[in-house]
Coordinates of C-alpha atoms and ligand atoms in Angstrom, one line a residue:
K489 CA 9.2 13.8 34.8
V490 CA 10.6 17.0 33.4
F491 CA 13.8 16.6 31.5
S492 CA 16.6 19.1 31.6
R493 CA 17.8 20.6 28.4
R494 CA 21.1 18.7 28.8
E495 CA 19.2 15.4 29.1
L496 CA 17.2 16.2 26.0
L497 CA 20.4 16.7 24.1
H498 CA 21.5 13.1 24.8
F499 CA 20.2 11.1 21.9
D500 CA 21.0 7.7 23.5
R501 CA 18.5 8.5 26.3
W502 CA 15.8 9.2 23.8
E503 CA 16.5 5.9 22.3
K504 CA 16.1 4.2 25.7
M505 CA 12.9 6.0 26.3
L506 CA 11.5 4.8 23.0
C507 CA 12.0 1.3 24.1
S508 CA 9.9 1.5 27.3
R509 CA 6.1 1.7 27.3
W510 CA 5.5 4.6 29.5
S511 CA 7.8 6.8 27.5
N512 CA 5.7 6.0 24.4
H513 CA 3.1 8.2 26.0
L514 CA 5.6 10.9 26.2
I515 CA 6.8 10.6 22.7
R516 CA 3.3 10.7 21.3
D517 CA 1.5 12.9 23.7
V518 CA 4.2 15.4 24.6
V519 CA 7.1 15.4 22.2
F520 CA 5.3 15.2 18.9
P521 CA 2.8 17.9 19.7
N522 CA 5.6 20.1 20.8
N523 CA 7.7 19.0 17.9
F524 CA 8.4 22.6 16.8
N525 CA 9.8 23.5 20.2
C526 CA 12.0 20.5 20.2
T527 CA 13.6 21.4 17.0
R528 CA 14.3 24.8 18.3
Y529 CA 16.1 23.4 21.4
L530 CA 17.7 20.2 20.2
S531 CA 20.7 19.7 18.0
S532 CA 20.6 18.0 14.7
S533 CA 21.6 14.8 16.4
L534 CA 17.9 14.5 17.2
S535 CA 17.0 14.4 13.6
L536 CA 14.8 11.5 14.5
F537 CA 12.1 13.9 15.6
H538 CA 12.2 15.9 12.4
Q539 CA 11.1 12.9 10.5
K540 CA 7.5 12.0 10.0
P541 CA 6.4 9.5 12.6
K542 CA 6.5 6.1 11.0
K543 CA 3.3 5.1 9.4
I544 CA 1.3 2.4 11.1
W545 CA 0.1 -0.3 8.7
R546 CA -3.5 -1.1 9.4
R547 CA -5.1 -4.3 8.3
G548 CA -8.3 -2.4 7.4
D549 CA -6.4 -0.3 4.8
I550 CA -4.7 -3.2 3.1
F551 CA -6.0 -4.9 0.0
L552 CA -5.9 -8.5 1.2
P553 CA -8.8 -10.4 -0.5
V554 CA -9.0 -13.4 1.8
E555 CA -11.3 -16.3 0.8
K556 CA -12.9 -19.0 2.9
K557 CA -12.5 -21.5 0.2
D558 CA -10.0 -21.9 -2.6
P559 CA -11.8 -20.6 -5.6
S560 CA -9.4 -22.2 -8.0
S561 CA -9.7 -25.7 -6.6
S562 CA -6.0 -26.1 -6.9
S563 CA -4.2 -29.4 -6.7
V564 CA -1.5 -28.2 -4.4
V565 CA -1.8 -26.8 -0.9
S566 CA 0.7 -23.9 -1.4
N567 CA -1.3 -22.5 -4.4
S568 CA -4.6 -22.9 -2.6
L569 CA -3.3 -21.1 0.5
L570 CA -1.7 -18.3 -1.5
V571 CA -4.9 -17.7 -3.3
R572 CA -7.1 -18.0 -0.2
G573 CA -4.7 -15.8 1.8
G574 CA -5.1 -13.1 -0.8
F575 CA -1.4 -13.2 -1.9
I576 CA -1.9 -14.0 -5.6
R577 CA -4.5 -14.1 -8.3
K578 CA -4.5 -16.1 -11.4
L579 CA -5.0 -14.3 -14.7
G580 CA -4.6 -17.2 -17.1
Q581 CA -2.9 -20.6 -17.5
G582 CA 0.6 -20.1 -15.8
V583 CA 0.1 -16.3 -15.4
H584 CA -0.3 -14.7 -12.0
S585 CA -0.6 -11.3 -10.3
M586 CA 1.1 -10.6 -7.0
L587 CA -1.2 -8.7 -4.6
P588 CA 0.3 -6.5 -1.8
F589 CA 1.1 -9.4 0.5
G590 CA 2.5 -11.5 -2.3
H591 CA 4.5 -8.6 -3.5
R592 CA 5.9 -8.0 0.0
V593 CA 7.1 -11.6 0.2
M594 CA 8.7 -11.4 -3.2
D595 CA 10.5 -8.2 -2.1
R596 CA 11.9 -10.0 0.9
L597 CA 13.1 -12.9 -1.1
K598 CA 14.8 -10.6 -3.6
H599 CA 16.3 -8.6 -0.8
I600 CA 18.0 -11.7 0.7
I601 CA 19.2 -12.7 -2.8
V602 CA 20.7 -9.3 -3.6
E603 CA 22.4 -9.1 -0.2
E604 CA 24.1 -12.5 -0.5
L605 CA 25.1 -12.1 -4.1
E606 CA 26.5 -8.6 -3.6
A607 CA 28.5 -10.0 -0.7
V608 CA 30.4 -12.3 -3.2
G609 CA 31.0 -9.5 -5.7
G610 CA 27.8 -9.7 -7.8
Q611 CA 26.6 -6.5 -9.5
Q612 CA 23.0 -5.9 -10.3
V613 CA 21.8 -5.1 -13.9
S614 CA 18.5 -5.0 -15.6
L615 CA 18.3 -6.6 -19.1
P616 CA 15.5 -6.3 -21.7
L617 CA 12.8 -8.9 -22.2
L618 CA 12.5 -8.5 -25.9
H619 CA 15.3 -10.1 -27.8
P620 CA 15.9 -9.9 -31.5
R621 CA 16.1 -13.2 -33.3
S622 CA 19.5 -12.4 -34.9
L623 CA 21.1 -12.5 -31.4
W624 CA 19.6 -16.0 -30.7
D625 CA 20.6 -17.2 -34.1
K626 CA 24.3 -16.6 -33.3
T627 CA 24.2 -19.4 -30.7
N628 CA 21.7 -21.5 -32.7
R629 CA 19.3 -21.4 -29.8
W630 CA 16.4 -19.9 -31.7
E631 CA 15.7 -23.3 -33.2
A632 CA 17.1 -25.4 -30.4
A633 CA 14.8 -23.8 -27.8
G634 CA 11.9 -25.1 -29.8
Q635 CA 8.3 -24.5 -28.7
E636 CA 9.3 -23.3 -25.3
L637 CA 10.3 -19.9 -26.7
F638 CA 7.6 -17.2 -27.0
K639 CA 8.1 -15.6 -30.4
V640 CA 6.7 -12.3 -31.4
T641 CA 6.9 -10.3 -34.6
D642 CA 6.9 -6.5 -34.6
R643 CA 5.3 -4.2 -37.2
H644 CA 8.4 -4.2 -39.3
N645 CA 8.1 -8.0 -39.5
S646 CA 11.2 -8.5 -37.5
E647 CA 11.2 -11.5 -35.2
H648 CA 11.8 -11.3 -31.4
C649 CA 11.5 -13.6 -28.5
L650 CA 10.3 -12.9 -24.9
A651 CA 13.3 -13.8 -22.9
P652 CA 13.4 -17.1 -21.1
T653 CA 17.1 -16.5 -20.2
H654 CA 19.8 -13.9 -20.9
E655 CA 23.1 -15.6 -21.8
E656 CA 23.1 -14.1 -25.3
V657 CA 22.3 -10.5 -24.2
I658 CA 24.8 -10.4 -21.3
T659 CA 27.6 -12.1 -23.3
S660 CA 27.1 -9.7 -26.3
I661 CA 27.4 -6.7 -23.9
I662 CA 30.6 -8.0 -22.4
G663 CA 31.9 -8.8 -25.9
G664 CA 31.2 -5.2 -26.9
S665 CA 33.2 -3.8 -24.0
P666 CA 35.9 -6.4 -23.3
P667 CA 37.3 -6.0 -19.8
K668 CA 40.9 -6.4 -18.9
R669 CA 42.0 -9.7 -17.5
S670 CA 42.6 -8.1 -14.1
A671 CA 39.0 -7.0 -14.0
L672 CA 37.8 -10.7 -14.0
P673 CA 35.9 -12.4 -12.6
I674 CA 32.8 -10.3 -13.4
L675 CA 29.6 -11.4 -11.9
L676 CA 26.4 -9.7 -13.2
F677 CA 22.9 -10.5 -12.1
Q678 CA 19.4 -9.4 -12.3
I679 CA 16.0 -10.4 -10.7
G680 CA 13.2 -10.0 -13.1
K681 CA 10.5 -11.5 -15.3
K682 CA 11.1 -14.4 -17.7
F683 CA 8.9 -16.2 -20.1
R684 CA 8.6 -19.8 -21.1
D685 CA 5.9 -21.4 -23.1
E686 CA 5.4 -24.3 -20.7
I687 CA 3.7 -27.3 -22.1
R688 CA 2.0 -27.8 -18.8
P689 CA 1.9 -24.8 -16.5
R690 CA 0.8 -25.9 -13.0
F691 CA 1.1 -25.6 -9.3
G692 CA 0.2 -21.9 -9.4
V693 CA 3.3 -19.7 -9.3
A694 CA 5.6 -22.7 -9.1
R695 CA 5.5 -23.4 -12.8
G696 CA 4.3 -20.5 -14.8
K697 CA 4.6 -19.2 -18.3
E698 CA 5.6 -15.8 -16.9
F699 CA 7.7 -15.9 -13.8
E700 CA 10.3 -14.2 -11.7
M701 CA 13.9 -15.4 -11.7
L702 CA 17.3 -14.5 -10.5
D703 CA 19.9 -15.0 -13.2
L704 CA 23.6 -14.5 -12.6
Y705 CA 26.4 -14.8 -15.2
S706 CA 30.1 -15.1 -14.4
F707 CA 33.0 -14.3 -16.7
D708 CA 36.4 -15.7 -16.0
V709 CA 39.8 -16.0 -17.7
S710 CA 39.9 -19.8 -17.5
E711 CA 37.9 -22.9 -16.8
E712 CA 39.8 -23.3 -13.6
D713 CA 38.8 -19.8 -12.5
T714 CA 35.2 -20.5 -13.3
R715 CA 35.3 -23.6 -11.1
K716 CA 36.3 -21.3 -8.2
T717 CA 33.6 -18.8 -9.0
Y718 CA 31.1 -21.7 -9.4
Q719 CA 31.9 -22.8 -5.9
V720 CA 31.6 -19.3 -4.4
V721 CA 28.2 -18.8 -6.0
S722 CA 27.1 -22.2 -5.0
E723 CA 27.9 -21.4 -1.4
A724 CA 26.1 -18.0 -1.7
F725 CA 23.0 -19.9 -3.0
Q726 CA 23.1 -22.1 0.1
S727 CA 23.2 -19.1 2.4
I728 CA 20.3 -17.6 0.5
F729 CA 18.2 -20.8 1.0
R730 CA 19.3 -21.1 4.6
R731 CA 18.0 -17.6 5.4
M732 CA 14.7 -18.6 3.8
N733 CA 14.5 -21.5 6.2
L734 CA 14.7 -24.0 3.3
D735 CA 16.7 -27.3 3.6
V736 CA 18.2 -27.9 0.2
V737 CA 19.9 -30.9 -1.4
V738 CA 22.4 -30.2 -4.2
A739 CA 22.0 -32.7 -7.0
D740 CA 24.2 -33.4 -10.0
A741 CA 22.1 -32.7 -13.0
Q742 CA 21.7 -32.6 -16.7
S743 CA 22.4 -29.3 -18.4
G744 CA 19.9 -29.7 -21.3
N745 CA 20.5 -27.5 -24.3
I746 CA 22.3 -24.8 -22.3
S747 CA 25.7 -26.4 -22.0
D748 CA 27.5 -29.7 -22.2
K749 CA 29.5 -29.1 -19.0
P750 CA 28.6 -30.1 -15.4
S751 CA 25.6 -28.5 -13.6
Q752 CA 23.9 -28.9 -10.3
E753 CA 20.4 -28.3 -9.1
F754 CA 19.2 -27.1 -5.7
H755 CA 16.1 -29.0 -4.6
V756 CA 13.9 -28.9 -1.6
L757 CA 12.3 -32.3 -0.9
S758 CA 8.6 -32.4 -1.1
S759 CA 6.4 -35.4 -1.8
S760 CA 3.4 -33.2 -2.6
M761 CA 4.7 -30.7 -5.2
G762 CA 8.1 -32.2 -6.2
E763 CA 8.3 -32.7 -10.0
D764 CA 11.8 -33.9 -10.1
Q765 CA 13.0 -37.3 -8.8
I766 CA 16.1 -37.0 -6.7
V767 CA 18.4 -40.0 -5.9
H768 CA 20.0 -39.6 -2.6
C769 CA 22.4 -41.8 -0.6
E770 CA 22.5 -41.1 3.2
K771 CA 25.9 -42.9 3.5
C772 CA 28.0 -41.0 1.1
K773 CA 25.7 -38.0 0.5
Y774 CA 25.7 -38.7 -3.3
T775 CA 22.7 -36.8 -4.7
A776 CA 21.7 -36.5 -8.3
N777 CA 18.7 -35.9 -10.5
L778 CA 17.1 -39.2 -11.7
E779 CA 17.9 -38.3 -15.3
K780 CA 21.5 -38.3 -14.3
A781 CA 21.8 -40.5 -11.3
E782 CA 24.4 -43.2 -11.5
S783 CA 23.1 -46.6 -10.5
K784 CA 24.6 -49.9 -9.9
F785 CA 22.2 -52.8 -10.4
I786 CA 23.8 -56.2 -10.9
W787 CA 21.5 -58.3 -12.9
G788 CA 21.5 -61.9 -11.6
G789 CA 20.1 -63.5 -14.7
V790 CA 21.5 -64.2 -18.2
K791 CA 24.3 -62.0 -19.4
I792 CA 25.7 -61.1 -22.7
G793 CA 29.4 -61.1 -23.5
V794 CA 32.0 -61.2 -26.3
N795 CA 34.5 -64.0 -26.2
G796 CA 38.1 -64.2 -27.2
Q797 CA 37.2 -65.1 -30.8
N798 CA 35.1 -62.0 -30.9
Q799 CA 31.9 -63.9 -30.9
L800 CA 28.8 -62.8 -29.1
F801 CA 27.5 -65.2 -26.5
V802 CA 25.0 -65.4 -23.7
S803 CA 26.0 -66.8 -20.3
K804 CA 23.6 -68.5 -17.9
K805 CA 24.9 -69.9 -14.7
G806 CA 28.4 -70.0 -16.1
E807 CA 27.3 -71.8 -19.2
E808 CA 28.2 -69.9 -22.4
T809 CA 26.2 -70.3 -25.6
V810 CA 27.6 -68.7 -28.7
L811 CA 24.9 -66.9 -30.7
S812 CA 24.3 -67.6 -34.3
D813 CA 22.3 -64.5 -35.2
F814 CA 20.6 -61.5 -33.7
E815 CA 17.2 -63.3 -33.6
Q816 CA 18.7 -65.8 -31.2
L817 CA 20.0 -63.1 -29.0
L818 CA 16.5 -61.4 -29.0
N819 CA 14.6 -64.6 -28.3
T820 CA 17.0 -65.9 -25.6
G821 CA 17.1 -62.5 -23.9
L822 CA 13.4 -61.9 -23.9
K823 CA 12.9 -65.4 -22.4
E824 CA 15.5 -64.8 -19.8
G825 CA 14.2 -61.5 -18.5
L826 CA 15.9 -58.9 -20.7
Q827 CA 14.2 -56.1 -22.7
F828 CA 15.2 -54.6 -26.0
S829 CA 14.4 -51.1 -27.1
L830 CA 14.8 -49.8 -30.7
V831 CA 15.9 -46.1 -30.6
K832 CA 16.0 -43.8 -33.6
G833 CA 17.9 -40.6 -34.0
L834 CA 21.0 -41.3 -32.0
S835 CA 24.4 -40.7 -33.6
F836 CA 26.3 -43.6 -32.1
Y837 CA 29.3 -42.4 -34.0
N838 CA 32.1 -44.9 -34.7
A839 CA 35.2 -43.8 -36.4
T840 CA 35.5 -47.0 -38.5
T841 CA 31.9 -47.3 -39.6
N842 CA 30.6 -43.8 -39.5
N843 CA 27.2 -45.1 -38.5
K844 CA 25.0 -42.1 -37.9
D845 CA 21.3 -41.6 -37.9
N846 CA 20.5 -45.3 -37.6
I847 CA 18.6 -47.3 -35.1
V848 CA 20.3 -48.3 -31.9
I849 CA 19.3 -51.3 -29.7
V850 CA 19.3 -50.8 -26.0
V851 CA 19.4 -53.8 -23.6
V852 CA 18.4 -53.6 -19.9
P853 CA 16.7 -56.1 -17.5
Q854 CA 12.9 -56.2 -17.9
R855 CA 12.1 -55.0 -14.4
R856 CA 14.3 -51.9 -14.9
D857 CA 13.6 -48.8 -17.0
P858 CA 16.0 -47.8 -19.7
N859 CA 17.2 -44.2 -19.0
F860 CA 16.8 -42.3 -22.2
D861 CA 19.0 -39.4 -21.0
K862 CA 21.9 -41.8 -20.2
V863 CA 21.5 -43.6 -23.5
T864 CA 21.6 -40.3 -25.3
R865 CA 24.7 -39.2 -23.4
L866 CA 26.4 -42.5 -24.1
S867 CA 25.8 -42.4 -27.9
G868 CA 25.3 -38.7 -28.7
V869 CA 22.5 -37.1 -30.5
S870 CA 22.4 -37.0 -34.3
S871 CA 22.1 -33.4 -35.5
S872 CA 19.4 -34.2 -38.0
S873 CA 16.8 -35.9 -35.8
H874 CA 15.2 -35.9 -32.4
P875 CA 15.8 -39.3 -30.7
F876 CA 12.8 -41.3 -29.7
I877 CA 12.0 -44.9 -28.8
L878 CA 10.4 -46.8 -31.7
F879 CA 9.5 -50.0 -29.9
T880 CA 10.3 -51.9 -26.8
A881 CA 10.1 -55.7 -26.7
T882 CA 9.6 -57.2 -23.2
Q883 CA 8.3 -60.7 -23.9
P884 CA 9.0 -63.4 -26.5
T885 CA 5.7 -62.6 -28.3
D886 CA 7.0 -59.1 -29.2
T887 CA 9.7 -60.5 -31.5
D888 CA 7.8 -60.1 -34.8
E889 CA 6.9 -56.5 -34.1
F890 CA 10.4 -55.8 -33.0
F891 CA 11.8 -57.0 -36.3
S892 CA 9.2 -55.3 -38.5
N893 CA 10.1 -52.0 -36.8
M894 CA 13.7 -52.7 -37.2
K895 CA 13.4 -53.5 -40.9
K896 CA 11.2 -50.4 -41.4
F897 CA 13.8 -48.1 -39.9
N898 CA 16.9 -49.8 -40.8
K899 CA 16.4 -49.9 -44.6
K900 CA 20.0 -49.7 -45.4
N901 CA 20.6 -52.8 -43.2
I902 CA 23.6 -51.1 -41.8
S903 CA 26.3 -53.3 -40.3
P904 CA 27.6 -53.4 -37.6
L905 CA 24.4 -53.3 -35.7
P906 CA 24.8 -50.8 -32.8
V907 CA 23.8 -52.3 -29.5
I908 CA 24.0 -50.6 -26.1
I909 CA 24.1 -53.0 -23.2
D910 CA 23.7 -52.0 -19.7
Q911 CA 26.8 -52.6 -17.6
G912 CA 24.8 -54.8 -15.2
V913 CA 23.8 -57.2 -18.1
F914 CA 27.2 -57.4 -19.7
L915 CA 29.6 -60.1 -18.7
K916 CA 32.9 -58.4 -17.9
E917 CA 36.2 -59.9 -19.0
E918 CA 39.3 -59.9 -16.9
G919 CA 40.0 -56.4 -15.9
E920 CA 37.4 -53.7 -15.8
R921 CA 36.4 -52.3 -19.2
K922 CA 36.4 -48.6 -19.7
K923 CA 33.0 -47.1 -19.5
G924 CA 31.4 -46.6 -22.9
E925 CA 34.2 -48.5 -24.6
E926 CA 33.2 -50.0 -27.9
K927 CA 33.6 -53.6 -28.9
V928 CA 33.0 -55.2 -32.2
G929 CA 31.8 -58.8 -32.2
W930 CA 29.9 -61.1 -34.5
F931 CA 27.4 -63.8 -34.4
G932 CA 28.7 -67.3 -34.9
G933 CA 26.4 -68.2 -37.8
E934 CA 26.5 -65.0 -39.8
T935 CA 29.2 -62.6 -40.5
R936 CA 27.2 -59.5 -39.6
E937 CA 29.0 -57.6 -36.9
V938 CA 27.5 -55.9 -33.9
L939 CA 29.0 -52.8 -32.3
V940 CA 28.6 -53.1 -28.6
R941 CA 28.8 -50.2 -26.2
V942 CA 28.5 -50.9 -22.5
G943 CA 27.5 -48.4 -19.9
D944 CA 25.1 -47.4 -17.2
V945 CA 21.8 -47.0 -19.1
Q946 CA 19.2 -47.9 -16.6
T947 CA 17.1 -45.6 -14.4
A948 CA 18.1 -45.6 -10.8
Q949 CA 15.6 -47.1 -8.4
N950 CA 14.9 -47.1 -4.7
G951 CA 17.3 -49.5 -3.0
D952 CA 20.0 -49.5 -5.6
V953 CA 23.5 -49.8 -4.3
C954 CA 25.6 -46.7 -4.7
K955 CA 29.2 -46.5 -5.8
K956 CA 30.4 -46.5 -2.2
G957 CA 28.1 -49.4 -1.1
G958 CA 25.3 -47.3 0.4
V959 CA 21.7 -47.6 -0.5
S960 CA 20.1 -45.0 -2.7
T961 CA 16.6 -43.7 -2.1
V962 CA 14.5 -41.8 -4.7
K963 CA 12.7 -38.7 -3.4
K964 CA 10.6 -36.0 -5.0
G965 CA 12.1 -32.6 -5.1
I966 CA 11.2 -29.0 -6.2
E967 CA 14.0 -27.5 -8.2
I968 CA 14.5 -24.0 -6.8
G969 CA 18.0 -23.3 -8.2
H970 CA 20.2 -24.5 -11.0
I971 CA 23.9 -23.7 -11.7
F972 CA 25.8 -24.4 -14.9
H973 CA 29.4 -24.3 -16.0
L974 CA 28.9 -22.9 -19.5
G975 CA 32.5 -22.9 -20.7
T976 CA 33.1 -20.9 -23.8
K977 CA 30.0 -21.8 -25.8
Y978 CA 28.5 -18.3 -25.6
S979 CA 31.7 -16.3 -25.4
S980 CA 33.0 -17.8 -28.6
A981 CA 29.8 -17.3 -30.5
L982 CA 29.4 -13.7 -29.3
G983 CA 33.0 -12.6 -29.2
A984 CA 33.5 -12.1 -25.4
I985 CA 37.3 -12.2 -25.6
V986 CA 40.0 -11.6 -23.0
K987 CA 43.8 -11.7 -23.3
G988 CA 45.1 -14.8 -21.5
P989 CA 48.3 -15.0 -19.6
D990 CA 49.9 -16.0 -23.0
T991 CA 48.8 -12.5 -24.3
K992 CA 46.7 -14.2 -26.9
P993 CA 42.9 -13.5 -27.1
H994 CA 40.7 -16.3 -25.6
P995 CA 37.0 -16.5 -25.3
M996 CA 36.1 -16.0 -21.6
D997 CA 35.0 -18.9 -19.5
M998 CA 31.5 -18.5 -18.2
G999 CA 29.1 -19.8 -15.6
C1000 CA 25.4 -19.1 -15.2
Y1001 CA 23.3 -19.4 -12.1
G1002 CA 19.5 -19.2 -11.6
I1003 CA 17.0 -19.2 -8.8
G1004 CA 13.2 -19.4 -9.5
V1005 CA 12.0 -16.6 -7.2
S1006 CA 8.2 -17.0 -7.7
R1007 CA 8.7 -20.7 -7.4
L1008 CA 10.5 -20.1 -4.1
M1009 CA 7.4 -18.5 -2.7
A1010 CA 5.3 -21.5 -3.5
A1011 CA 8.0 -23.9 -2.2
I1012 CA 8.2 -22.0 1.1
V1013 CA 4.5 -22.3 1.6
E1014 CA 4.4 -25.9 0.5
L1015 CA 7.0 -26.7 3.2
N1016 CA 5.7 -24.3 5.9
H1017 CA 2.0 -24.7 6.6
D1018 CA -0.5 -26.6 8.7
E1019 CA -4.2 -27.2 8.5
K1020 CA -4.9 -23.6 9.7
G1021 CA -2.8 -21.9 7.0
M1022 CA 0.7 -20.6 6.1
K1023 CA 3.6 -20.4 8.5
W1024 CA 6.0 -17.9 7.0
P1025 CA 9.6 -18.1 8.1
F1026 CA 10.5 -14.9 9.9
E1027 CA 12.8 -13.4 7.3
V1028 CA 10.4 -13.6 4.4
A1029 CA 7.0 -13.0 6.1
P1030 CA 4.9 -10.3 4.5
F1031 CA 4.5 -8.8 8.0
K1032 CA 6.6 -10.3 10.8
C1033 CA 4.1 -9.4 13.5
A1034 CA 0.4 -8.6 13.7
V1035 CA -1.2 -6.8 16.6
V1036 CA -4.8 -8.0 16.9
T1037 CA -7.2 -6.1 19.2
V1038 CA -10.2 -7.7 20.8
G1039 CA -13.0 -5.5 21.8
K1040 CA -14.5 -2.3 20.5
E1041 CA -13.6 0.0 23.4
E1042 CA -11.7 3.1 22.6
R1043 CA -9.1 2.2 25.2
I1044 CA -8.3 -1.1 23.4
H1045 CA -7.9 0.7 20.1
E1046 CA -5.5 3.1 21.7
E1047 CA -3.5 0.4 23.5
G1048 CA -3.3 -1.5 20.2
E1049 CA -1.8 1.5 18.6
K1050 CA 0.7 2.0 21.4
I1051 CA 1.7 -1.7 21.4
T1052 CA 2.2 -1.5 17.6
R1053 CA 4.5 1.6 17.9
L1054 CA 6.4 -0.1 20.7
L1055 CA 7.0 -3.2 18.5
M1056 CA 7.9 -1.0 15.6
S1057 CA 10.8 0.4 17.7
L1058 CA 12.3 -3.0 17.8
P1059 CA 14.9 -3.0 15.0
E1060 CA 14.2 -6.6 14.1
L1061 CA 10.6 -5.7 13.3
G1062 CA 10.8 -2.1 12.2
D1063 CA 7.8 -1.3 10.0
S1064 CA 7.0 -5.0 9.5
V1065 CA 4.2 -4.7 12.2
L1066 CA 0.6 -4.8 11.2
L1067 CA -2.2 -3.5 13.4
D1068 CA -5.5 -5.3 13.0
D1069 CA -7.9 -3.1 14.9
R1070 CA -11.0 -3.8 12.7
N1071 CA -14.2 -4.1 14.5
D1072 CA -14.7 -7.7 13.3
S1073 CA -15.2 -10.6 15.7
P1074 CA -12.0 -12.0 17.4
G1075 CA -12.6 -15.4 15.9
F1076 CA -12.7 -14.0 12.4
K1077 CA -9.5 -12.0 13.0
F1078 CA -7.6 -14.9 14.6
T1079 CA -8.6 -17.3 11.8
E1080 CA -7.3 -14.9 9.3
S1081 CA -4.1 -14.2 11.1
E1082 CA -3.4 -18.0 11.1
L1083 CA -4.2 -18.4 7.5
V1084 CA -2.0 -15.5 6.5
G1085 CA 0.7 -16.9 8.8
Y1086 CA 2.4 -14.0 10.6
P1087 CA 5.3 -15.4 12.6
F1088 CA 4.1 -13.4 15.7
V1089 CA 0.6 -12.3 16.7
V1090 CA 0.2 -10.0 19.7
V1091 CA -3.3 -10.0 21.1
V1092 CA -4.5 -7.0 23.0
G1093 CA -7.7 -8.2 24.7
K1094 CA -9.3 -9.7 27.8
S1095 CA -6.0 -10.4 29.7
F1096 CA -5.0 -6.8 29.0
Q1097 CA -8.1 -5.5 30.6
T1098 CA -7.7 -7.7 33.7
S1099 CA -3.9 -8.0 34.3
G1100 CA -2.4 -5.6 31.8
E1101 CA -0.8 -8.4 29.8
V1102 CA -0.8 -9.1 26.1
E1103 CA -0.8 -12.5 24.6
V1104 CA 2.0 -13.5 22.2
W1105 CA 1.3 -16.2 19.7
E1106 CA 4.1 -17.9 17.9
R1107 CA 3.0 -19.4 14.6
S1108 CA 5.9 -21.8 14.2
T1109 CA 5.4 -23.5 17.5
G1110 CA 1.8 -22.6 18.4
N1111 CA 2.9 -21.4 21.8
K1112 CA 0.9 -18.7 23.5
T1113 CA 2.4 -16.6 26.3
L1114 CA 1.1 -13.8 28.5
V1115 CA 3.6 -11.0 28.6
L1116 CA 3.7 -7.6 30.2
P1117 CA 4.1 -4.7 27.7
E1118 CA 7.2 -3.6 29.6
I1119 CA 9.1 -6.7 28.6
L1120 CA 7.3 -7.4 25.3
N1121 CA 10.1 -6.2 23.0
E1122 CA 12.7 -8.1 25.1
F1123 CA 10.5 -11.3 24.9
I1124 CA 10.0 -11.1 21.1
S1125 CA 13.6 -10.2 20.5
E1126 CA 14.7 -13.4 22.3
K1127 CA 12.2 -15.5 20.2
I1128 CA 13.4 -14.0 17.0
A1129 CA 17.0 -14.8 18.0
L1130 CA 15.9 -18.4 18.5
L1131 CA 14.2 -18.5 15.1
R1132 CA 17.4 -17.2 13.5
K1133 CA 19.5 -19.7 15.3
R1134 CA 17.4 -22.6 13.9
Q1135 CA 18.1 -21.5 10.4
Ligands
ZN2418 ZN1 26.4 -43.7 -1.3

């Protein structure tokens, strides 16, 4: 067909032509060779043709060192597949290089993150990795971070750390240029490298010493405003993970040394790579990290109580026995199925006794584990020491050792003796006691007092009853995100001040939000693979579609290229189409395409020679369909829409 000049001027017709197969001949064979003429005749609305034709990515040109076997003999499937597929290479313990395919995946992950965070008002920054010690000293984190901090000294003998996080840097910047109240909230984020001297780097890029993270920091006028921002960012995180095809659970978590306010973790459940234990109740949807998870376990055996005369007693089947000394409590308890742990280094502060830095005794049932995090939360940590368990007595024969340890570390023989009793073991009086409330009691035979604190100090277990009567299950999760309400810890220390509604200066209220981007890559593979290899979700695949040719004939090569260009004209694919027209055997190329895990593979081979059809393979379902090139884009477009709907 010969087009009139008028027709050629209509851009929309050109677009239509691009989408049908026969016109591809025209575009390549006629229009481009006569490119110069076109530009002379056509208006600037056809600028498309001034551009260089889009480059075709050819498998043969790409550095993708695929291996038959995992050379690293990795313990987790995701790492093994990423290494075998040529996405990553290990340099040292916890240090990895991203090769072209790995890099492409990381780019896609980052792109999604940036899009979703900018949508809620986030602004991208780029902060240094080398931080002077003086800055970290201002928040006392140089020491608190301990051995996880990589420390380096420059030629002037000045100490620095390699950044594991950026609260100090970003807060000092805001402090240096205080914004007006009306400019808040401010949400600043970056995606970049971080360092952590992991005690045990493992699972490939999932837990490295050098890794890629998203970190976002929010600055608000008040705690109430931060709570709103926290919610907004939490929802943005969930959109991010949804687009990556990841089902996340949001778990209440411990904040560690970063803050004493609430925090939540985003986990994907994985029995193979999960390092965290997540307690989850299907009934009420309560989800928490095991360190934090509340549990309700009512111990059916002997219980401890304090009677109206303030005496300590044990109660068995309703029969109360007043205790004459601590030894009797220990012996009876051990015989009746309780365990006693001696913990050193907790502050257990009490206004009347000022009992700090002493030993604390923790009592839970023998078949339960004391939860050290909960114990620490209930009693506080002494500033001068790191808490640790000295000894745990679980049977009557342990009594002597228990006492020798107790004497060794309780030289001052401090009274009252601090005892933390799990709420399931304590006999409640009329009316529920307040959690953590203290009670002073004494033993009948001696005047020595005990300071009793009651609370939830056992580790949750599978089958525990939750607060609302549901049953908790413990599952393994991979932590891919963590959000914290920081409060004013950093803004006070670093002078990030804003005038409040009362016109007085207040430290800004802050939140911080992180996603482990390199870990995401591992988690996605861990959750999306089969025995043949990786199955990349559409949005994050290194290439969304591969065109694989079968046969060495020139015609097949040409058709492969045409089909590739046709697919590239589909907006959902764009330049994310790879042409594998290497002269290798079909089996070799198919095996590789399944290992690498393109969401779509289009085979131009035998059926093309006989019936003119190409074969479309869908990696997620394993379906293979013969499709005429005329309707190929329409077909794939529908499949993509289905994939997106599922997310
Ligand atoms: Zn529940």
